[in-house]
Each structure stands twice: as structure tokens, then as C-alpha cells.
mmCIF file of C-alpha atoms and ligand atoms in Angstrom:
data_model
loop_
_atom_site.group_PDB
_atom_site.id
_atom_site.type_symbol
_atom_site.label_atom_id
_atom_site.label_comp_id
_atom_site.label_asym_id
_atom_site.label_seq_id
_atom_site.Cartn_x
_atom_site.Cartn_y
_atom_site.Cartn_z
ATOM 1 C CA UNK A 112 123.265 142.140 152.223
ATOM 2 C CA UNK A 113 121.991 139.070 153.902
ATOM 3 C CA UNK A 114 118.388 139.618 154.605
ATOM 4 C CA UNK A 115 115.241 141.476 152.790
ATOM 5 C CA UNK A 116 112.595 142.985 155.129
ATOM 6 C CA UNK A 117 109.744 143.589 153.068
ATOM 7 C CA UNK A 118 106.623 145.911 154.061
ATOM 8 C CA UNK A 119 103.304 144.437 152.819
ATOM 9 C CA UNK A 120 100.752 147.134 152.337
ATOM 10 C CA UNK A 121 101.968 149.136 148.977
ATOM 11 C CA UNK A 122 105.308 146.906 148.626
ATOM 12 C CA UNK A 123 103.806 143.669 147.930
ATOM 13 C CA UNK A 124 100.228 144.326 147.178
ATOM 14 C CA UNK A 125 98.453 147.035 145.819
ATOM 15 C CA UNK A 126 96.131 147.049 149.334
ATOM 16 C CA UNK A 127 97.169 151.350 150.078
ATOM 17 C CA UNK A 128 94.687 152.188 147.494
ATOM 18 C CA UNK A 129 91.772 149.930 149.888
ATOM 19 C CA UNK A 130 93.417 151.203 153.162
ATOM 20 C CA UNK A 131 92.553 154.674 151.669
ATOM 21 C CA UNK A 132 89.166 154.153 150.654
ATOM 22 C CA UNK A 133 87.834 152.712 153.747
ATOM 23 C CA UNK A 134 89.503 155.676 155.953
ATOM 24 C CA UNK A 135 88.064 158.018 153.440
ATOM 25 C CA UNK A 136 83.916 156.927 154.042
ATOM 26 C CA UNK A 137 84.882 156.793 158.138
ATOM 27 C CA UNK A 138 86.163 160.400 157.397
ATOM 28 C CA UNK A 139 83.301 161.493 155.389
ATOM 29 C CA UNK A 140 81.005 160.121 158.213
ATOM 30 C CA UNK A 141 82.850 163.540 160.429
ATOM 31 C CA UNK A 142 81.938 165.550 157.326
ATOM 32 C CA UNK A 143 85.851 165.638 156.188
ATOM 33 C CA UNK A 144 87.285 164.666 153.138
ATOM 34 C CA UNK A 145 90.594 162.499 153.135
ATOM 35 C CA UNK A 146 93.299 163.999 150.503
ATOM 36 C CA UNK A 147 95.994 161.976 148.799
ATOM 37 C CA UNK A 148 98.293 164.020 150.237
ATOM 38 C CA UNK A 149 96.859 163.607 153.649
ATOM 39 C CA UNK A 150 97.235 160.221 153.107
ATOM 40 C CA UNK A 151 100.857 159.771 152.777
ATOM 41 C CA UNK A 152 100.845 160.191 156.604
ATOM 42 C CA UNK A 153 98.461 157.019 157.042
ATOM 43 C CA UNK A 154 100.777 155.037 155.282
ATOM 44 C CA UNK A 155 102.643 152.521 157.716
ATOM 45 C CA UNK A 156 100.827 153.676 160.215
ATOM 46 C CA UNK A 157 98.960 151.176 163.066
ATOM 47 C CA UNK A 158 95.249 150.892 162.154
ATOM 48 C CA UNK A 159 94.681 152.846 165.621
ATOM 49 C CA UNK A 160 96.881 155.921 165.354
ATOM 50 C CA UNK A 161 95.501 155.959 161.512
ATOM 51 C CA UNK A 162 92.125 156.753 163.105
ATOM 52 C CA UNK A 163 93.466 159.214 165.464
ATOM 53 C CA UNK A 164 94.862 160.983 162.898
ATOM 54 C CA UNK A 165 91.647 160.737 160.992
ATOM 55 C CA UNK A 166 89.418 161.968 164.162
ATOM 56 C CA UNK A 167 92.152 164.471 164.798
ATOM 57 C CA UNK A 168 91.712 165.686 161.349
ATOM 58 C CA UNK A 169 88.614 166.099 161.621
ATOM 59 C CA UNK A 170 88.146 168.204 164.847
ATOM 60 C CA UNK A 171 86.531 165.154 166.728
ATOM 61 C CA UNK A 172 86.859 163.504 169.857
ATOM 62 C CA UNK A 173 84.995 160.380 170.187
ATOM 63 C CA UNK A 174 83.792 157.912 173.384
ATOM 64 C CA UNK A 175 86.030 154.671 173.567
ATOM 65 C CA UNK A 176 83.622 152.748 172.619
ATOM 66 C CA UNK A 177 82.666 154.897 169.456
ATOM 67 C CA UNK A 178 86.421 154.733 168.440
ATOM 68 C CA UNK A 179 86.014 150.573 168.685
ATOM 69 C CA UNK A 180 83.291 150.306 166.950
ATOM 70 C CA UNK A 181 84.848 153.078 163.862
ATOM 71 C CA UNK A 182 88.060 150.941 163.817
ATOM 72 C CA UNK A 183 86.423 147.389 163.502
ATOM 73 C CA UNK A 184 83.932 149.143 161.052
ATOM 74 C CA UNK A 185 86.650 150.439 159.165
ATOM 75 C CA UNK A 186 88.351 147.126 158.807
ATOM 76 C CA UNK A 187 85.088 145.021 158.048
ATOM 77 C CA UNK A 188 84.874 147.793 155.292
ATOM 78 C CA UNK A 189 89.064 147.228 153.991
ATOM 79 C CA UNK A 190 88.525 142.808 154.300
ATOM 80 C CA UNK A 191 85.688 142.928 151.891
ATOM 81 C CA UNK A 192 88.089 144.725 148.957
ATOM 82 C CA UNK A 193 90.703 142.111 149.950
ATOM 83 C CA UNK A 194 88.420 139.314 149.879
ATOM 84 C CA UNK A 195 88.659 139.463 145.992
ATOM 85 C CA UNK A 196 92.417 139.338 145.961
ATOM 86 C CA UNK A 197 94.193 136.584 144.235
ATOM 87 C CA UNK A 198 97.684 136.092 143.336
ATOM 88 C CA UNK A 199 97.025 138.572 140.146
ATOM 89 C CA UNK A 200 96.999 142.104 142.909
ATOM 90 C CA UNK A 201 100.601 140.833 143.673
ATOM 91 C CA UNK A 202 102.803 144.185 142.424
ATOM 92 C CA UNK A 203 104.841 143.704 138.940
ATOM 93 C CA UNK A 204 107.987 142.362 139.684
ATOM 94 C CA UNK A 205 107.731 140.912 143.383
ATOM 95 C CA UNK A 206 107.614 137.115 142.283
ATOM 96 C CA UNK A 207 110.480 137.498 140.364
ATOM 97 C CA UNK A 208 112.434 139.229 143.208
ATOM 98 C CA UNK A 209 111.355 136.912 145.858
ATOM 99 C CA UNK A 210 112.009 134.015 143.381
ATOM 100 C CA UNK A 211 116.177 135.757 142.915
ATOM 101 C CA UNK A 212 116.393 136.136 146.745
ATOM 102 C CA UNK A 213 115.731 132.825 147.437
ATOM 103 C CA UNK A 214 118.089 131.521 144.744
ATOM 104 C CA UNK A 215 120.493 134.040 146.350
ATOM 105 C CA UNK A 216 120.151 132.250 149.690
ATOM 106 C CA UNK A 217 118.924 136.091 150.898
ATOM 107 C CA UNK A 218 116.752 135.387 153.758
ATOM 108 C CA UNK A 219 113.540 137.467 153.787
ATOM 109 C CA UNK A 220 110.896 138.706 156.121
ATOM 110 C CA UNK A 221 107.738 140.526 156.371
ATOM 111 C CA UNK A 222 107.663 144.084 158.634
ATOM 112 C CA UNK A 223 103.982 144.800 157.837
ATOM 113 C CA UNK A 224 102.022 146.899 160.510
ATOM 114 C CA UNK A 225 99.206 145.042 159.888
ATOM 115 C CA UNK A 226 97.134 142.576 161.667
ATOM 116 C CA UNK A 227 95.786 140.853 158.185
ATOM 117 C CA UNK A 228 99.291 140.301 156.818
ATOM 118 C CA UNK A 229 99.031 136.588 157.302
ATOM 119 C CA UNK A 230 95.455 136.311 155.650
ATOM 120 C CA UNK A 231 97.014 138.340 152.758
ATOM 121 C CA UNK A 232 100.146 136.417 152.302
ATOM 122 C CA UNK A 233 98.186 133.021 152.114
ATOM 123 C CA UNK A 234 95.804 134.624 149.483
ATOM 124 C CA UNK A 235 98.668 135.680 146.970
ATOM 125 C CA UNK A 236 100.045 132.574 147.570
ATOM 126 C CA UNK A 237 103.509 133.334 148.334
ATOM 127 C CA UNK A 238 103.435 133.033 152.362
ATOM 128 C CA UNK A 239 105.854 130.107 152.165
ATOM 129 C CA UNK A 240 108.820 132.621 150.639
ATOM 130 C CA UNK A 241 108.949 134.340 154.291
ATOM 131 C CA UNK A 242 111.658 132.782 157.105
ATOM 132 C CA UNK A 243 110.014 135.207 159.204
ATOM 133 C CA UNK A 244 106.589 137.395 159.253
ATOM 134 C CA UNK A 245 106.251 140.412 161.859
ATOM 135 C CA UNK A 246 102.996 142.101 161.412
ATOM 136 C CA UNK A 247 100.454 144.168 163.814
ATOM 137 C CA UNK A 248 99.868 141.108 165.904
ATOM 138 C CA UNK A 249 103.639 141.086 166.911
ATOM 139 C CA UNK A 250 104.509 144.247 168.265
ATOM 140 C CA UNK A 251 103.699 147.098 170.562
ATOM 141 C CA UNK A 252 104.919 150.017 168.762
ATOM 142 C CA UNK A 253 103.709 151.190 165.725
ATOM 143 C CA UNK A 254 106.214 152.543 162.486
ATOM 144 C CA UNK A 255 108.311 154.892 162.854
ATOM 145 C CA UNK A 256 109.464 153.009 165.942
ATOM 146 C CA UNK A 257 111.758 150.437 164.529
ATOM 147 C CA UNK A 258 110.357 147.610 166.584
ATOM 148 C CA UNK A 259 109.012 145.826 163.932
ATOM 149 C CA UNK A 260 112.301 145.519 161.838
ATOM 150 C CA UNK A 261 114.265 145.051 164.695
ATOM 151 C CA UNK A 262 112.386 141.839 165.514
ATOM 152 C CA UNK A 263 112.420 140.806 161.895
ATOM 153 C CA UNK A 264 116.263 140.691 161.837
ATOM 154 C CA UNK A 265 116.079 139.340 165.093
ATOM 155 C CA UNK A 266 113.972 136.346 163.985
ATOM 156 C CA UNK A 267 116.159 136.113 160.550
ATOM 157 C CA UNK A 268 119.152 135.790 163.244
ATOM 158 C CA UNK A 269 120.538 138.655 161.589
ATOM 159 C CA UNK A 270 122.361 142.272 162.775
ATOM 160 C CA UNK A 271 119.959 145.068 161.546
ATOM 161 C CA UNK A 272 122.711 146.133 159.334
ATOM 162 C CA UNK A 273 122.889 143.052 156.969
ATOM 163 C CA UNK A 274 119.239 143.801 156.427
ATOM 164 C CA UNK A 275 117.518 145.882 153.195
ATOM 165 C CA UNK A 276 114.258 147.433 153.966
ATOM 166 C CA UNK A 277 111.726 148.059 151.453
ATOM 167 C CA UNK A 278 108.862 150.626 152.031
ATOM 168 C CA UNK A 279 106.680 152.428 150.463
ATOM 169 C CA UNK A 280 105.600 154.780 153.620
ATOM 170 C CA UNK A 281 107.214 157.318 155.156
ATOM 171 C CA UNK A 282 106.876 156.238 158.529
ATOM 172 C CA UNK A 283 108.629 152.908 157.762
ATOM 173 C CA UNK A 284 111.376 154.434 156.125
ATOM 174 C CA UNK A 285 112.077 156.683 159.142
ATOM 175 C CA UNK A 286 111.934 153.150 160.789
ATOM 176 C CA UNK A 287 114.181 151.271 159.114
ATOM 177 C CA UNK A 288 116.618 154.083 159.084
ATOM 178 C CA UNK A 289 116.318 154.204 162.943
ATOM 179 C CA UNK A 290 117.072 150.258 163.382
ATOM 180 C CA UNK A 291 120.389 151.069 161.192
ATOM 181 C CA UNK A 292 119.184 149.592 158.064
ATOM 182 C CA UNK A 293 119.475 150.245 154.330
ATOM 183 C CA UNK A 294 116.087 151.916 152.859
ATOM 184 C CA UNK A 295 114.237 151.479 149.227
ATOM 185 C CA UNK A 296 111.449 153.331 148.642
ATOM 186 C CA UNK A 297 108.919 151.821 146.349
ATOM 187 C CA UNK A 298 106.874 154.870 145.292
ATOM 188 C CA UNK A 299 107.836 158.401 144.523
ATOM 189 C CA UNK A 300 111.077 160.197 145.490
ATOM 190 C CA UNK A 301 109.386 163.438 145.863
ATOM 191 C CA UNK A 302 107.273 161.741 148.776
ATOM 192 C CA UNK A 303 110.150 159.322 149.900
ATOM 193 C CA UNK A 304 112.914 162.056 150.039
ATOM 194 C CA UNK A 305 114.669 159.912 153.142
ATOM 195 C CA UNK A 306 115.436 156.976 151.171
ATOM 196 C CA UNK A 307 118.676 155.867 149.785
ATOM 197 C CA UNK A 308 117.462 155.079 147.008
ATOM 198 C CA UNK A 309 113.714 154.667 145.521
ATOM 199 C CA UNK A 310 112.032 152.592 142.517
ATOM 200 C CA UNK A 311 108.850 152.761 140.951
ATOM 201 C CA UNK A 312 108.812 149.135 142.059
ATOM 202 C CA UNK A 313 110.660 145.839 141.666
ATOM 203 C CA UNK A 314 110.287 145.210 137.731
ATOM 204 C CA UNK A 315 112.518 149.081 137.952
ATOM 205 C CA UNK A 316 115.017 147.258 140.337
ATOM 206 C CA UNK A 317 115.220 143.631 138.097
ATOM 207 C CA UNK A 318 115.796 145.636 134.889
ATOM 208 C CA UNK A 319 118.594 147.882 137.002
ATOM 209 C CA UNK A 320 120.198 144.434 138.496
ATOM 210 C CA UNK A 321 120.459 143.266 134.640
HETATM 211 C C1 BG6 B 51 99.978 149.272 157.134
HETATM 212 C C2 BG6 B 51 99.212 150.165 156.192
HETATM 213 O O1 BG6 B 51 100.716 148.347 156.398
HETATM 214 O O2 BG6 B 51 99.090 148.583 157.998
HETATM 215 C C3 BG6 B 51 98.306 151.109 156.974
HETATM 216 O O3 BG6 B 51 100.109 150.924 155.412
HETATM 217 C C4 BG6 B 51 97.409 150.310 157.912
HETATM 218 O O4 BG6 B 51 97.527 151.862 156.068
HETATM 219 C C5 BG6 B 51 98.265 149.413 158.807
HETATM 220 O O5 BG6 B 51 96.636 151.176 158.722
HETATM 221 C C6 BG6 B 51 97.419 148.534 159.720
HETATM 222 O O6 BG6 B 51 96.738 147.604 158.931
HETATM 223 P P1 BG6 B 51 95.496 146.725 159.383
HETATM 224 O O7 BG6 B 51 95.285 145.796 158.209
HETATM 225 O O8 BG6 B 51 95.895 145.984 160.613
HETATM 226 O O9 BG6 B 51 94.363 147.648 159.634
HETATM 227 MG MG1 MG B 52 103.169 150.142 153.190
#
């Protein structure tokens, strides 16, 4: 394999566990109560079709403007847990495997659906690993269209099937499966049943490689 493709949210940083709580007080606002389970399905998923789902959920249809002003509050809400990030919320094991791809000459990229990817990157610290970064900003449609791993490879100058994805969302691993690529789960194979294969995370996949 030439080229990584890594998702951000849940791969890199620990940030699904924020992305939940802020959806879960915008839920509770409609009088309904976001599960774990539930969840799963917000994973990958654009901030905007995450509150669809939410208002959909809910039995609610709100004005345009209402539906603004619920997705900027939601993300005010999400920036002020990641505000007090440093490089100590990056997951066990990512340095490491960054550090190996790059001494691999493995070129990697960032297929993140979300617009504070960049932000995020520079706060860990490890922005400069990534020959390319796709994130919400870059693309029109959201996981599981494969548009954002497509244009990672793209940008890599790579063909989608020299690339490794590695998700920890449902919706992204239906993505990369779609563009032709090679899927890791990072989470649970009971939840990431399309995988080819899945790890706990990348400390598992280091002490596999050994
Ligand atoms: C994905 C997350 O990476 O990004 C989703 O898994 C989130 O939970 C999406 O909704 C959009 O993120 P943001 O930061 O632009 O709201
Ligand atoms: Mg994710």
C-alpha cells in the first residue's frame, strides 16, 4: 500500500465522545434522549445531516433559520470541549504509526468530514505529518459518498486502490469501500461488521506489525 487516509474524529482523537455530547443537549432541547446506539449513525456523518437525523429523531421539523442557529449552537457547544485539547487527547498509538509511515515513505492524508479538522490537527501538533488534508470545507457530499477519499488519493496522486482507509464510523467505511479502497475499523467489530479487518486502535495494529 502506498498511501494512508486517515479519518479524524474517533481515529486520531478521542473528539466522538464531544461530538456526542453536544448533539445529545440539542436533542434534549426536543425532549429526546440521544442513545449510544443511536449514535453510531452520527458517526462520519456531515454536521448538517447529523442534525437532520437528530430533528428527524425527534419528530421535529424546524424553520431554516431555527436549524442555523441549532447547528452553529451545536458547534459553539463541541469547540469549547476541544479548546482544552493538547497533544495528550491524541489516541494511543497514532504518533507512533504516523512516525512508521513516514519512515516507510507511505504518504498520508486526512478524510475527516469535518470543518474543524485543520484547527484540530494544529492543536495536537501533528498537522505537518499530512501531504494532503480533505475535511468538511472540501467537499460537497457527505460520508458514505466516497468523495472525500476519492479526492484524498487524488491529491496524494494516488489510484484509490493503493490507498488504506482507517475509520471508525460506519458511514466512512461504506465510503471507502465504495472508492475501491482497503478498510480498518478502529472500534468494535460488532459495530464495524463491513470492515476487512478492525483494531481496538493503532497500539493493537503496532504490536500485530511486530
Ligand atoms: C465527523 C464526525 O468526523 O465530522 C461527526 O464523526 C461530525 O460526528 C462531522 O458531525 C462534522 O464535524 P464538524 O466538526 O464539522 O461539525
Ligand atoms: Mg470518525
Amino acid at each position: 500500500m502506498k498511501g494512508y487516509i486517515f479519518d479524524l474524529d474517533g481515529v486520531i482523537v478521542d473528539t466522538a465522545k464531544f461530538h456526542f455530547l453536544a448533539w445529545k443537549k440539542i436533542g434534549e432541547e426536543f425532549g429526546f434522549q440521544l442513545t449510544h446506539e443511536l449514535n453510531e449513525q452520527l458517526k462520519g456523518v456531515s454536521r448538517v445531516d447529523s442534525l437532520q437525523k437528530i430533528l428527524n429523531w425527534a419528530g421535529v421539523s424546524v424553520s431554516s433559520e431555527k436549524f442555523d442557529e441549532l447547528a452553529t449552537r451545536k458547534n459553539a457547544d463541541y469547540l469549547t470541549y476541544v479548546e482544552k485539547m493538547n497533544e495528550n487527547d491524541i489516541l494511543p498509538g497514532v504518533k507512533a504509526f504516523l512516525e512508521k509511515a513516514k519512515q516507510e515513505n507511505i504518504k498520508i492524508a486526512l478524510g475527516s468530514a469535518s470543518k474543524n479538522a485543520r484547527p484540530i490537527l494544529q492543536k495536537l501538533g501533528i498537522i505537518s505529518y499530512f501531504d494532503a488534508i480533505v475535511d468538511g470545507n472540501d467537499v460537497t457530499k457527505a460520508k458514505p459518498d466516497p468523495e472525500v477519499f476519492v479526492t484524498a488519493a487524488k491529491k496524494l496522486g494516488l489510484s484509490n486502490s493503493d490507498c488504506v482507509v482507517f475509520e471508525d464510523a460506519e458511514a466512512g467505511i461504506e465510503a471507502a469501500k465504495r472508492a475501491g479502497m482497503k478498510t480498518i475499523g478502529i472500534g468494535s467489530s460488532e459495530v464495524l461488521t463491513e470492515a476487512d479487518e478492525v483494531f481496538s486502535g493503532f497500539d493493537e495494529i503496532l504490536r500485530m506489525e511486530k
